mmCIF file of C-alpha atoms in Angstrom:
data_model
loop_
_atom_site.group_PDB
_atom_site.id
_atom_site.type_symbol
_atom_site.label_atom_id
_atom_site.label_comp_id
_atom_site.label_asym_id
_atom_site.label_seq_id
_atom_site.Cartn_x
_atom_site.Cartn_y
_atom_site.Cartn_z
ATOM 1 C CA MET A 280 69.601 101.073 -71.594
ATOM 2 C CA ARG A 281 68.135 98.972 -68.992
ATOM 3 C CA GLY A 282 71.878 98.450 -67.474
ATOM 4 C CA GLY A 283 72.216 102.273 -67.498
ATOM 5 C CA ASN A 284 68.828 102.864 -65.863
ATOM 6 C CA GLY A 285 69.899 100.191 -62.944
ATOM 7 C CA ILE A 286 73.267 102.268 -62.285
ATOM 8 C CA VAL A 287 71.362 105.366 -62.236
ATOM 9 C CA THR A 288 68.828 104.080 -59.648
ATOM 10 C CA LYS A 289 71.555 102.490 -57.759
ATOM 11 C CA TYR A 290 73.525 105.797 -57.501
ATOM 12 C CA PHE A 291 70.203 107.762 -56.476
ATOM 13 C CA LEU A 292 69.486 105.375 -54.017
ATOM 14 C CA ALA A 293 73.170 105.646 -52.430
ATOM 15 C CA VAL A 294 72.905 109.430 -52.354
ATOM 16 C CA LEU A 295 69.320 109.268 -50.826
ATOM 17 C CA ALA A 296 70.892 106.641 -47.951
ATOM 18 C CA ALA A 297 73.878 109.442 -47.433
ATOM 19 C CA ALA A 298 71.582 112.145 -47.102
ATOM 20 C CA ALA A 299 69.346 110.345 -44.638
ATOM 21 C CA ALA A 300 72.387 109.362 -42.512
ATOM 22 C CA VAL A 301 73.407 113.130 -42.420
ATOM 23 C CA LEU A 302 70.077 114.473 -41.378
ATOM 24 C CA ALA A 303 69.763 111.415 -38.894
ATOM 25 C CA GLY A 304 72.992 112.593 -37.509
ATOM 26 C CA ILE A 305 72.102 116.289 -37.070
ATOM 27 C CA TRP A 306 68.275 115.710 -35.971
ATOM 28 C CA LEU A 307 68.418 112.542 -33.650
ATOM 29 C CA PRO A 308 70.768 113.863 -31.195
ATOM 30 C CA GLY A 309 68.574 116.890 -30.471
ATOM 31 C CA VAL A 310 65.350 114.568 -29.899
ATOM 32 C CA LEU A 311 67.283 112.304 -27.542
ATOM 33 C CA LEU A 312 68.354 115.581 -25.717
ATOM 34 C CA LYS A 313 65.115 116.759 -25.405
ATOM 35 C CA GLU A 314 63.623 113.550 -24.324
ATOM 36 C CA ARG A 315 66.414 113.126 -21.727
ATOM 37 C CA CYS A 316 65.633 116.777 -20.351
ATOM 38 C CA ALA A 317 62.058 116.029 -20.078
ATOM 39 C CA ALA A 318 62.736 112.641 -18.217
ATOM 40 C CA ASP A 319 64.811 114.452 -15.951
ATOM 41 C CA PHE A 320 62.857 117.547 -15.343
ATOM 42 C CA ASN A 321 61.909 117.746 -11.524
ATOM 43 C CA LYS A 322 63.953 114.909 -10.522
ATOM 44 C CA THR A 323 66.703 115.214 -7.763
ATOM 45 C CA LYS A 324 69.788 112.999 -8.222
ATOM 46 C CA SER A 325 72.664 112.355 -5.852
ATOM 47 C CA ALA A 326 75.827 113.922 -6.738
ATOM 48 C CA PRO A 327 78.974 111.625 -7.382
ATOM 49 C CA SER A 328 80.447 110.278 -4.362
ATOM 50 C CA GLU A 329 83.749 112.346 -4.791
ATOM 51 C CA TYR A 330 81.846 115.633 -4.531
ATOM 52 C CA TYR A 331 80.840 114.647 -1.203
ATOM 53 C CA ASN A 332 83.941 113.790 -0.182
ATOM 54 C CA ALA A 333 85.395 116.830 -1.134
ATOM 55 C CA ALA A 334 82.647 119.019 0.492
ATOM 56 C CA GLY A 335 83.028 116.855 3.759
ATOM 57 C CA PHE A 336 86.653 117.614 3.891
ATOM 58 C CA ALA A 337 86.215 121.427 3.041
ATOM 59 C CA LEU A 338 83.428 121.703 5.780
ATOM 60 C CA SER A 339 85.704 119.603 8.348
ATOM 61 C CA LEU A 340 88.489 121.742 7.772
ATOM 62 C CA ASN A 341 86.594 125.075 7.871
ATOM 63 C CA ILE A 342 84.996 124.287 11.100
ATOM 64 C CA SER A 343 88.242 122.622 12.398
ATOM 65 C CA GLU A 344 90.453 125.754 11.875
ATOM 66 C CA GLN A 345 87.700 127.790 14.012
ATOM 67 C CA MET A 346 88.478 125.729 16.936
ATOM 68 C CA ASP A 347 90.896 126.934 19.291
ATOM 69 C CA VAL A 348 93.876 124.859 20.792
ATOM 70 C CA TYR A 349 91.999 124.059 23.867
ATOM 71 C CA ASP A 350 89.095 122.338 22.337
ATOM 72 C CA ARG A 351 91.176 120.374 19.720
ATOM 73 C CA LEU A 352 93.280 119.150 23.097
ATOM 74 C CA ARG A 353 89.686 118.471 24.198
ATOM 75 C CA MET A 354 89.194 116.182 21.348
ATOM 76 C CA VAL A 355 92.428 114.176 21.366
ATOM 77 C CA SER A 356 92.686 113.718 25.196
ATOM 78 C CA GLY A 357 89.160 112.250 25.843
ATOM 79 C CA SER A 358 87.289 115.074 27.024
ATOM 80 C CA TRP A 359 85.043 114.812 23.918
ATOM 81 C CA GLU A 360 83.834 111.625 22.814
ATOM 82 C CA SER A 361 85.792 111.189 19.488
ATOM 83 C CA SER A 362 87.159 108.592 17.076
ATOM 84 C CA PHE A 363 90.469 108.201 15.875
ATOM 85 C CA GLU A 364 91.865 107.436 12.306
ATOM 86 C CA GLU A 365 94.623 107.993 9.901
ATOM 87 C CA ALA A 366 94.690 111.271 8.120
ATOM 88 C CA SER A 367 95.949 112.147 4.529
ATOM 89 C CA LEU A 368 98.938 114.182 4.046
ATOM 90 C CA TYR A 369 96.688 116.769 2.078
ATOM 91 C CA GLU A 370 94.725 117.444 4.987
ATOM 92 C CA MET A 371 97.389 118.662 7.345
ATOM 93 C CA ASN A 372 98.802 122.058 7.306
ATOM 94 C CA ALA A 373 102.206 121.095 8.215
ATOM 95 C CA HIS A 374 104.550 118.916 6.204
ATOM 96 C CA MET A 375 106.327 115.893 7.716
ATOM 97 C CA HIS A 376 109.770 117.366 8.022
ATOM 98 C CA GLN A 377 107.984 120.559 9.626
ATOM 99 C CA ALA A 378 105.986 118.280 12.217
ATOM 100 C CA ALA A 379 109.273 116.282 13.012
ATOM 101 C CA GLU A 380 110.824 119.574 13.897
ATOM 102 C CA ALA A 381 108.166 120.872 15.988
ATOM 103 C CA ALA A 382 108.010 117.557 17.904
ATOM 104 C CA ARG A 383 111.570 117.589 18.489
ATOM 105 C CA LYS A 384 111.458 121.112 19.745
ATOM 106 C CA GLU A 385 108.740 120.162 22.151
ATOM 107 C CA ALA A 386 110.844 117.412 23.506
ATOM 108 C CA VAL A 387 113.967 119.358 23.793
ATOM 109 C CA GLU A 388 111.938 122.131 25.897
ATOM 110 C CA LEU A 389 110.839 119.299 28.107
ATOM 111 C CA PHE A 390 114.392 118.299 28.685
ATOM 112 C CA ASP A 391 115.288 121.663 29.616
ATOM 113 C CA ARG A 392 112.944 121.810 32.340
ATOM 114 C CA GLY A 393 114.212 118.656 33.552
ATOM 115 C CA LEU A 394 110.965 117.003 32.751
ATOM 116 C CA TYR A 395 112.245 114.582 29.911
ATOM 117 C CA PRO A 396 115.192 112.188 29.972
ATOM 118 C CA SER A 397 116.853 112.433 26.583
ATOM 119 C CA ASN A 398 117.884 115.579 24.646
ATOM 120 C CA LEU A 399 116.746 115.056 21.015
ATOM 121 C CA ASN A 400 118.883 117.951 19.500
ATOM 122 C CA SER A 401 121.233 116.095 17.336
ATOM 123 C CA GLU A 402 123.802 118.876 18.248
ATOM 124 C CA TYR A 403 124.710 116.833 21.140
ATOM 125 C CA GLY A 404 125.611 113.789 19.234
ATOM 126 C CA ASN A 405 122.281 112.099 19.810
ATOM 127 C CA TRP A 406 121.458 110.983 16.231
ATOM 128 C CA PHE A 407 118.045 109.490 15.650
ATOM 129 C CA SER A 408 116.145 108.676 12.461
ATOM 130 C CA TRP A 409 112.263 109.926 12.412
ATOM 131 C CA LYS A 410 109.127 109.016 10.921
ATOM 132 C CA ALA A 411 106.061 111.320 11.060
ATOM 133 C CA MET A 412 102.594 110.096 10.521
ATOM 134 C CA PRO A 413 99.296 111.935 10.532
ATOM 135 C CA PHE A 414 96.226 111.434 12.201
ATOM 136 C CA LYS A 415 92.942 113.135 13.261
ATOM 137 C CA ALA A 416 90.278 112.777 16.249
ATOM 138 C CA VAL A 417 86.647 113.039 14.497
ATOM 139 C CA ASP A 418 83.751 113.919 17.104
ATOM 140 C CA SER A 419 81.500 110.921 17.443
ATOM 141 C CA VAL A 420 78.246 113.059 17.889
ATOM 142 C CA PHE A 421 78.296 115.484 14.750
ATOM 143 C CA ASN A 422 81.224 113.851 12.909
ATOM 144 C CA THR A 423 82.155 117.210 11.780
ATOM 145 C CA TYR A 424 84.760 118.617 14.222
ATOM 146 C CA THR A 425 88.165 117.493 13.713
ATOM 147 C CA ALA A 426 91.540 117.765 15.393
ATOM 148 C CA TYR A 427 94.418 117.238 13.366
ATOM 149 C CA TYR A 428 97.580 115.698 14.999
ATOM 150 C CA TRP A 429 100.822 113.952 14.127
ATOM 151 C CA LYS A 430 102.677 110.973 15.633
ATOM 152 C CA VAL A 431 106.597 111.406 15.400
ATOM 153 C CA ILE A 432 108.719 108.475 16.293
ATOM 154 C CA PHE A 433 112.291 109.171 16.662
ATOM 155 C CA GLN A 434 114.480 105.933 16.701
ATOM 156 C CA SER A 435 118.071 105.823 17.808
ATOM 157 C CA ILE A 436 120.567 104.749 15.143
ATOM 158 C CA ASP A 437 122.820 103.085 17.733
ATOM 159 C CA SER A 438 120.586 101.640 20.412
ATOM 160 C CA GLU A 439 117.102 100.568 21.305
ATOM 161 C CA GLU A 440 116.106 103.951 22.441
ATOM 162 C CA ARG A 441 113.069 105.323 21.256
ATOM 163 C CA HIS A 442 110.857 108.705 21.426
ATOM 164 C CA THR A 443 107.309 108.828 20.387
ATOM 165 C CA VAL A 444 106.061 112.628 20.310
ATOM 166 C CA TYR A 445 102.398 113.422 19.553
ATOM 167 C CA ILE A 446 101.556 117.206 18.561
ATOM 168 C CA LEU A 447 98.529 119.111 17.085
ATOM 169 C CA ASP A 448 98.916 120.279 13.456
ATOM 170 C CA ASP A 449 100.041 123.518 14.707
ATOM 171 C CA GLY A 450 102.847 121.956 16.869
ATOM 172 C CA THR A 451 101.303 121.941 20.315
ATOM 173 C CA LEU A 452 102.207 119.001 22.495
ATOM 174 C CA ILE A 453 99.766 116.492 23.585
ATOM 175 C CA ALA A 454 102.094 113.822 24.975
ATOM 176 C CA VAL A 455 105.620 112.360 24.573
ATOM 177 C CA GLU A 456 106.966 108.791 25.387
ATOM 178 C CA ALA A 457 110.366 107.748 26.084
ATOM 179 C CA TYR A 458 111.296 104.018 25.724
ATOM 180 C CA ILE A 459 114.854 103.478 27.186
ATOM 181 C CA PRO A 460 115.318 99.941 28.196
ATOM 182 C CA GLY A 461 116.803 99.268 31.834
ATOM 183 C CA VAL A 462 116.118 103.321 33.087
ATOM 184 C CA ASP A 463 114.457 103.771 36.286
ATOM 185 C CA PHE A 464 112.210 106.934 35.720
ATOM 186 C CA SER A 465 111.060 107.003 39.353
ATOM 187 C CA HIS A 466 113.547 109.720 40.610
ATOM 188 C CA SER A 467 115.642 110.567 37.456
ATOM 189 C CA ILE A 468 113.074 113.261 36.131
ATOM 190 C CA ALA A 469 111.641 116.243 38.127
ATOM 191 C CA ASP A 470 108.068 116.248 39.218
ATOM 192 C CA VAL A 471 105.932 118.213 37.231
ATOM 193 C CA HIS A 472 104.681 120.143 39.898
ATOM 194 C CA THR A 473 107.787 121.884 40.664
ATOM 195 C CA VAL A 474 108.330 123.211 37.081
ATOM 196 C CA LYS A 475 106.574 126.395 35.642
ATOM 197 C CA LEU A 476 105.327 125.378 32.061
ATOM 198 C CA LYS A 477 103.316 128.641 31.893
ATOM 199 C CA SER A 478 104.381 131.940 33.290
ATOM 200 C CA GLU A 479 101.009 133.461 34.000
ATOM 201 C CA ALA A 480 99.056 130.459 35.601
ATOM 202 C CA VAL A 481 98.059 128.975 38.438
ATOM 203 C CA TYR A 482 99.501 125.341 39.614
ATOM 204 C CA THR A 483 97.774 123.081 41.865
ATOM 205 C CA SER A 484 98.905 119.395 42.691
ATOM 206 C CA ARG A 485 96.582 116.885 41.704
ATOM 207 C CA PRO A 486 96.509 113.945 43.977
ATOM 208 C CA THR A 487 96.607 110.654 41.673
ATOM 209 C CA ASN A 488 95.591 108.006 44.402
ATOM 210 C CA GLY A 489 92.861 105.557 42.979
ATOM 211 C CA LEU A 490 93.167 107.190 39.331
ATOM 212 C CA ASP A 491 93.610 104.756 36.447
ATOM 213 C CA PRO A 492 95.690 105.988 33.866
ATOM 214 C CA ARG A 493 93.677 104.310 31.215
ATOM 215 C CA GLU A 494 90.786 106.933 31.819
ATOM 216 C CA TRP A 495 93.250 109.782 31.751
ATOM 217 C CA THR A 496 94.516 109.085 28.251
ATOM 218 C CA ALA A 497 92.644 108.653 24.994
ATOM 219 C CA LEU A 498 95.425 108.414 22.019
ATOM 220 C CA PRO A 499 94.529 104.714 20.974
ATOM 221 C CA ASP A 500 98.216 103.545 20.645
ATOM 222 C CA LEU A 501 99.463 105.295 23.571
ATOM 223 C CA ASP A 502 99.965 102.154 26.074
ATOM 224 C CA VAL A 503 99.503 103.129 29.663
ATOM 225 C CA GLU A 504 98.760 99.601 30.829
ATOM 226 C CA GLY A 505 100.734 98.659 34.028
ATOM 227 C CA MET A 506 102.277 102.003 34.379
ATOM 228 C CA GLU A 507 102.302 104.185 37.504
ATOM 229 C CA TRP A 508 101.741 107.775 38.434
ATOM 230 C CA LYS A 509 104.518 109.898 38.801
ATOM 231 C CA ASP A 510 102.907 113.398 39.349
ATOM 232 C CA MET A 511 100.089 115.548 38.080
ATOM 233 C CA VAL A 512 99.570 119.340 38.275
ATOM 234 C CA MET A 513 96.254 121.237 37.202
ATOM 235 C CA ILE A 514 97.265 124.438 35.096
ATOM 236 C CA VAL A 515 94.781 127.187 35.213
ATOM 237 C CA SER A 516 95.710 129.879 32.644
ATOM 238 C CA ASP A 517 94.679 133.661 32.948
ATOM 239 C CA ASN A 518 91.576 133.354 30.704
ATOM 240 C CA PHE A 519 90.454 130.389 33.301
ATOM 241 C CA LYS A 520 90.938 127.304 31.082
ATOM 242 C CA SER A 521 92.275 124.432 32.718
ATOM 243 C CA LEU A 522 94.428 121.606 31.924
ATOM 244 C CA TYR A 523 96.415 118.738 33.431
ATOM 245 C CA ALA A 524 99.846 118.150 33.146
ATOM 246 C CA ALA A 525 100.742 114.377 34.248
ATOM 247 C CA GLN A 526 103.649 111.964 34.213
ATOM 248 C CA LEU A 527 103.601 108.047 34.001
ATOM 249 C CA TYR A 528 106.464 105.617 34.324
ATOM 250 C CA SER A 529 107.333 102.049 34.401
ATOM 251 C CA GLU A 530 110.443 100.211 33.806
ATOM 252 C CA GLY A 531 112.130 101.627 30.876
ATOM 253 C CA ARG A 532 109.322 103.810 30.014
ATOM 254 C CA TYR A 533 108.170 107.384 30.532
ATOM 255 C CA ILE A 534 104.959 109.446 29.313
ATOM 256 C CA PHE A 535 104.333 113.229 29.822
ATOM 257 C CA PHE A 536 101.075 114.089 28.385
ATOM 258 C CA ILE A 537 98.525 117.003 28.461
ATOM 259 C CA LYS A 538 94.604 116.162 29.809
ATOM 260 C CA VAL A 539 91.972 118.719 29.064
#
């Protein structure tokens, strides 16, 4: 009988322990949640960093899309104090191949006007590989206004010839550089003041004596050290906004750029 009573007692304790475990599983989480809520009540916590990054990008993109082309050119050309950094592909409106085609188009239009030494149109047998890289200029005051732009490099397949085109994300030209070793660009390209870039605009030649090219360009990897002025013109559009179109050259190098 004693042995039977011991078995019953052990069975009862096992059932009691199981019941206690079930009740604890039901009751304890609620108690802990209540205490956690009470501890967090009226306390402000920082959201995870990824939410700030996403919100910052959305705000910057929204404000940037409200900026007109003129203001974006001001940011990338140095009229507004800006910092330059690499951008992510998801920040850009255009895809890489679209940026490459837009850059090619801008260079070809300059060539057609006599303002660029090479025709990048592949229909003429000039074969180039290309590489498109996204960048952005961020205002240094509020760190909110952003101008997105592309740097597109066209490298000749069978020579050292190289062309670098800078365009805004919407395809507007910022600058273009030709590197063709051994070529003298001082007389082989038209002066910009002799060419109409905009039909309804007033053109005024801008003397370049005493001007330092480094103070007229802001793109960090557009090296103008040791280059000479070829020509510069001020263009005033019908809405009274003005910009400069300028040319620089040295042995084997030529740069056309826009300054606002």
